[in-house]
Amino acid sequence: MRLFCCYLIEKLYLCGTKHIKAPFLIRMKKLLRTLLCAAFPLAAVSVQAQETVINVNAKKAGAAIQPTMYGIFFEDINFAADGGLYAELLKNRSFEFSPDHLMGWKAFGKVEIKNDGPFDKNPHYARLSSMGHRDLWTGLQNEGFFGIGLHKDAEYRFSLYARVPEGGQQMLRVQFVDQNTMAEHQEFAGVDVKVDSREWKKYTVTLKSPRTIEKANLRIFLCEPNGRSGRGTVDVEHVSLFPVDTYKGHENGMRKDVAQALEDLHPGVFRFPGGCIVEGTTLDLRYKWKNTVGPVENRPLNKNRWENTFTYRYFPDYFQSYGLGFFEYFQLAEEIGAEPLPVLSVGLSCQFQNDREDQHAACTKEGLQEFIDDCIDLIDFANGDPAKNKWAKLRADMGHPAPFNLKFLAIGNEQWEQPYFDRLAIIAPEVRKVHPEIKLIGTSGPNAEDDHFRNGWKAMRELKADLVDEHYYRDVKWFKNSMNRYDGYDRKGPKVFAGEWACHDRGKKYNHAGASIYEAAFMTNLERNADIVHMATYAPLFSHVEGWQWRPDLIWYDNLSTARTASYYVQQLYMLNRGTNVLPTTLSIDGGKPAANPVPEGEDGVFASSVLDKQKNEIIVKVINTTEKVQDINICLNGLKAKALPVSAEVTTLNCADYDAENMPGKPEVVTPRTTIAVMSGASLKAALPAKTFALYKLKLN
Ligand code: AHR
């Protein structure tokens, strides 16, 4: 009967309007389609075993999907900022790493560290002095972050602040060197810099690299114009090296390939700067945004909290230069088209790390004014009028007179219980008094279902948070059990921000493609609940192959290239195909009862959700087969006029059947999406979905 209906529908399509009057034709098509998709699936499925019928109610545009629905979460973990997204190539450029002010540098000859330099918040600099012999050399060599990655024919901007304290003129030879070469010369590019002032002055030169090299070094010799060792003294400070070609060409810019990977995702929201980094191991080490704006030379260095979290992957040289600071975050958000979402401290340092009295873990409730000011001043920095507000003026002075249009602010990262609730109860009303237009986000703690979580949600409801941040780094089993997580959520009160989440598997070791398929399936649950879920950001975002503390991560890189993981492609497919409205979608397996998700909890199966994109006039159906077997599916579009139906669909598939496959720098395309075309049969599209596959069907309406 089913085949007969399909045959009739096709015939009706083929015969066109020549011989039959249009209204009659349309009525017939509609009738047959209704019979096919609504009445016969039970019978059809019982004949054709193992078919999942996906009924899309194409007429009933449901909840609006927020533009912020899918986004990114940035934290400086895994060398995500310095040594990653931030394009600076030299480590410890300001000689502020402590206790070793020469960390990242090799000093030779006579080098002293002094601390009365031109930048009050970064007072250290290096003094290079003559060794008093033409063949005894003085200088410095920088190792970069796991080496300095350079590309053939690319240009690099070297700059430093320098002076000749005795007056007169001295020379520095600046070289790109390859220490591992067997060639006659280690130097493969070089330039002389004449330092000609007793006062501090900035010098800038450009070097072109004649070769691609992953681990170069930068060497500076104090020398004479004749190439012999220098006779005088030169002070050097804020020694910096950037590719000229940064993302959008900013001098204090982002690594182009890394930032491009973000732009290509098309995220709706960009959360920064963390994560635990917001809280700090101690309160004093927390992320203080005011230290990250203004001239880069005078942004005080801070330790990175991820230097010391996991002693089994310890990085004593992990600091935050804050060259990538709040101005740069806002600018980047704007350039990649995402809503900025800063997270600020609530006056509590990391509760995981602070269970001892003596650890300076919390600001007293009386002392919270500084934290209130941080919130209000940040909103002014982002949105204020430069003529009326000093923070807005700073933004304008930094090159962005127009506001950044900040709409959201999160207060507190992963905090829990009374210490958090009490502080938020003081800070939030003060912020609201001045800036009622900003949506405030609170947190439900580090877990997705424990007492902290439940108490957190209760408190956030009472405090009238606009959104509640939930975190879940969980294994496959948890995801299989959570495919209906948001179906039963209370629709009143705050909305959900799934602020950090990822599916971890097999000892949380790699970016297994096999785990990504559960992320895709779980996202059908986010999508069909878009009335309550307003934001979701996978975490963490970045990782350097040699500098990671936490995996899996969305994007990996070495010094020369990036790799987009299978999880990246899952996120990208959702972000590019967000749609504007949810379409009610039910599935029935083998003639079973139609439901939003009929797969029994904890089991593998076929998961699906659909959206309408009103602007593009298309329907997008996302279908995920998490099983080990091919699954027959039948997508039925219900409620559309015959003439509106598409004849074909664009199908993008991401196959994750090779469970352990992963994309890494050097091998970035092991798992990638493929696009083909599928032909529709009237209102129905049948397909055999391979095992462990995410398929996205784009149906352009006529
Ligand atoms: O993403 C890594 C860490 O996980 C974040 O810093 C923290 O919020 C969570 O515990």
PDB file of N, CA and C and ligand atoms in Angstrom, residues 73 75 77 271 274-277 279 305-306 352 413-414 446 471 473 500 539-540 550, ligand 1:
ATOM      1  N   PHE A  73      33.247  28.612  23.809  1.00  0.00           N
ATOM      2  CA  PHE A  73      33.708  28.951  25.151  1.00  0.00           C
ATOM      3  C   PHE A  73      35.232  29.018  25.116  1.00  0.00           C
ATOM      4  N   GLU A  75      38.797  29.642  27.016  1.00  0.00           N
ATOM      5  CA  GLU A  75      39.553  29.782  28.256  1.00  0.00           C
ATOM      6  C   GLU A  75      41.020  29.585  27.931  1.00  0.00           C
ATOM      7  N   ILE A  77      43.449  27.738  28.618  1.00  0.00           N
ATOM      8  CA  ILE A  77      43.865  26.428  29.108  1.00  0.00           C
ATOM      9  C   ILE A  77      44.513  25.774  27.889  1.00  0.00           C
ATOM     10  N   ARG A 271      31.814  33.066  24.752  1.00  0.00           N
ATOM     11  CA  ARG A 271      32.021  33.223  26.193  1.00  0.00           C
ATOM     12  C   ARG A 271      33.523  33.300  26.485  1.00  0.00           C
ATOM     13  N   GLY A 274      36.911  32.389  30.692  1.00  0.00           N
ATOM     14  CA  GLY A 274      36.956  31.056  31.293  1.00  0.00           C
ATOM     15  C   GLY A 274      35.646  30.845  31.971  1.00  0.00           C
ATOM     16  N   GLY A 275      35.571  29.770  32.666  1.00  0.00           N
ATOM     17  CA  GLY A 275      36.466  28.809  33.231  1.00  0.00           C
ATOM     18  C   GLY A 275      37.070  29.226  34.589  1.00  0.00           C
ATOM     19  N   CYS A 276      37.742  28.234  35.114  1.00  0.00           N
ATOM     20  CA  CYS A 276      38.362  28.380  36.434  1.00  0.00           C
ATOM     21  C   CYS A 276      39.311  29.573  36.494  1.00  0.00           C
ATOM     22  N   ILE A 277      39.790  29.977  35.321  1.00  0.00           N
ATOM     23  CA  ILE A 277      40.739  31.080  35.280  1.00  0.00           C
ATOM     24  C   ILE A 277      40.105  32.373  35.801  1.00  0.00           C
ATOM     25  N   GLU A 279      38.162  32.506  38.346  1.00  0.00           N
ATOM     26  CA  GLU A 279      38.160  32.443  39.818  1.00  0.00           C
ATOM     27  C   GLU A 279      39.560  32.582  40.389  1.00  0.00           C
ATOM     28  N   ARG A 305      46.358  29.773  35.923  1.00  0.00           N
ATOM     29  CA  ARG A 305      45.848  28.790  36.880  1.00  0.00           C
ATOM     30  C   ARG A 305      46.118  27.363  36.403  1.00  0.00           C
ATOM     31  N   TRP A 306      46.234  27.172  35.102  1.00  0.00           N
ATOM     32  CA  TRP A 306      46.448  25.830  34.565  1.00  0.00           C
ATOM     33  C   TRP A 306      47.920  25.435  34.565  1.00  0.00           C
ATOM     34  N   PHE A 352      37.081  24.254  44.218  1.00  0.00           N
ATOM     35  CA  PHE A 352      37.760  22.954  44.199  1.00  0.00           C
ATOM     36  C   PHE A 352      39.121  23.049  44.888  1.00  0.00           C
ATOM     37  N   ASN A 413      31.914  31.585  37.937  1.00  0.00           N
ATOM     38  CA  ASN A 413      32.034  30.496  36.966  1.00  0.00           C
ATOM     39  C   ASN A 413      31.368  29.243  37.483  1.00  0.00           C
ATOM     40  N   GLU A 414      32.134  28.423  38.173  1.00  0.00           N
ATOM     41  CA  GLU A 414      31.581  27.121  38.586  1.00  0.00           C
ATOM     42  C   GLU A 414      31.473  27.129  40.109  1.00  0.00           C
ATOM     43  N   PRO A 446      29.513  22.754  39.275  1.00  0.00           N
ATOM     44  CA  PRO A 446      30.319  21.962  38.337  1.00  0.00           C
ATOM     45  C   PRO A 446      29.639  20.691  37.833  1.00  0.00           C
ATOM     46  N   HIS A 471      27.195  22.774  33.556  1.00  0.00           N
ATOM     47  CA  HIS A 471      28.420  22.166  33.007  1.00  0.00           C
ATOM     48  C   HIS A 471      28.318  20.642  33.047  1.00  0.00           C
ATOM     49  N   TYR A 473      30.877  17.602  31.601  1.00  0.00           N
ATOM     50  CA  TYR A 473      31.879  16.811  30.883  1.00  0.00           C
ATOM     51  C   TYR A 473      31.569  15.381  31.292  1.00  0.00           C
ATOM     52  N   GLU A 500      29.488  24.676  29.479  1.00  0.00           N
ATOM     53  CA  GLU A 500      30.670  23.840  29.229  1.00  0.00           C
ATOM     54  C   GLU A 500      30.181  22.420  29.132  1.00  0.00           C
ATOM     55  N   ALA A 539      33.187  22.708  25.304  1.00  0.00           N
ATOM     56  CA  ALA A 539      34.412  23.156  25.975  1.00  0.00           C
ATOM     57  C   ALA A 539      35.373  21.983  26.179  1.00  0.00           C
ATOM     58  N   PRO A 540      36.683  22.277  26.320  1.00  0.00           N
ATOM     59  CA  PRO A 540      37.344  23.524  25.963  1.00  0.00           C
ATOM     60  C   PRO A 540      37.468  23.693  24.449  1.00  0.00           C
ATOM     61  N   TRP A 550      44.192  19.351  29.283  1.00  0.00           N
ATOM     62  CA  TRP A 550      42.803  18.850  29.316  1.00  0.00           C
ATOM     63  C   TRP A 550      42.392  18.465  27.894  1.00  0.00           C
TER      64      TRP A 550
HETATM   65  O1  AHR B   1      37.088  23.637  30.710  1.00  0.00           O
HETATM   66  C1  AHR B   1      37.966  23.298  31.724  1.00  0.00           C
HETATM   67  C2  AHR B   1      37.425  23.625  33.098  1.00  0.00           C
HETATM   68  O2  AHR B   1      36.337  22.819  33.402  1.00  0.00           O
HETATM   69  C3  AHR B   1      36.905  25.010  33.289  1.00  0.00           C
HETATM   70  O3  AHR B   1      37.884  25.908  33.578  1.00  0.00           O
HETATM   71  C4  AHR B   1      35.982  24.866  34.465  1.00  0.00           C
HETATM   72  O4  AHR B   1      34.931  25.800  34.456  1.00  0.00           O
HETATM   73  C5  AHR B   1      35.531  23.444  34.392  1.00  0.00           C
HETATM   74  O5  AHR B   1      35.729  22.792  35.589  1.00  0.00           O
END
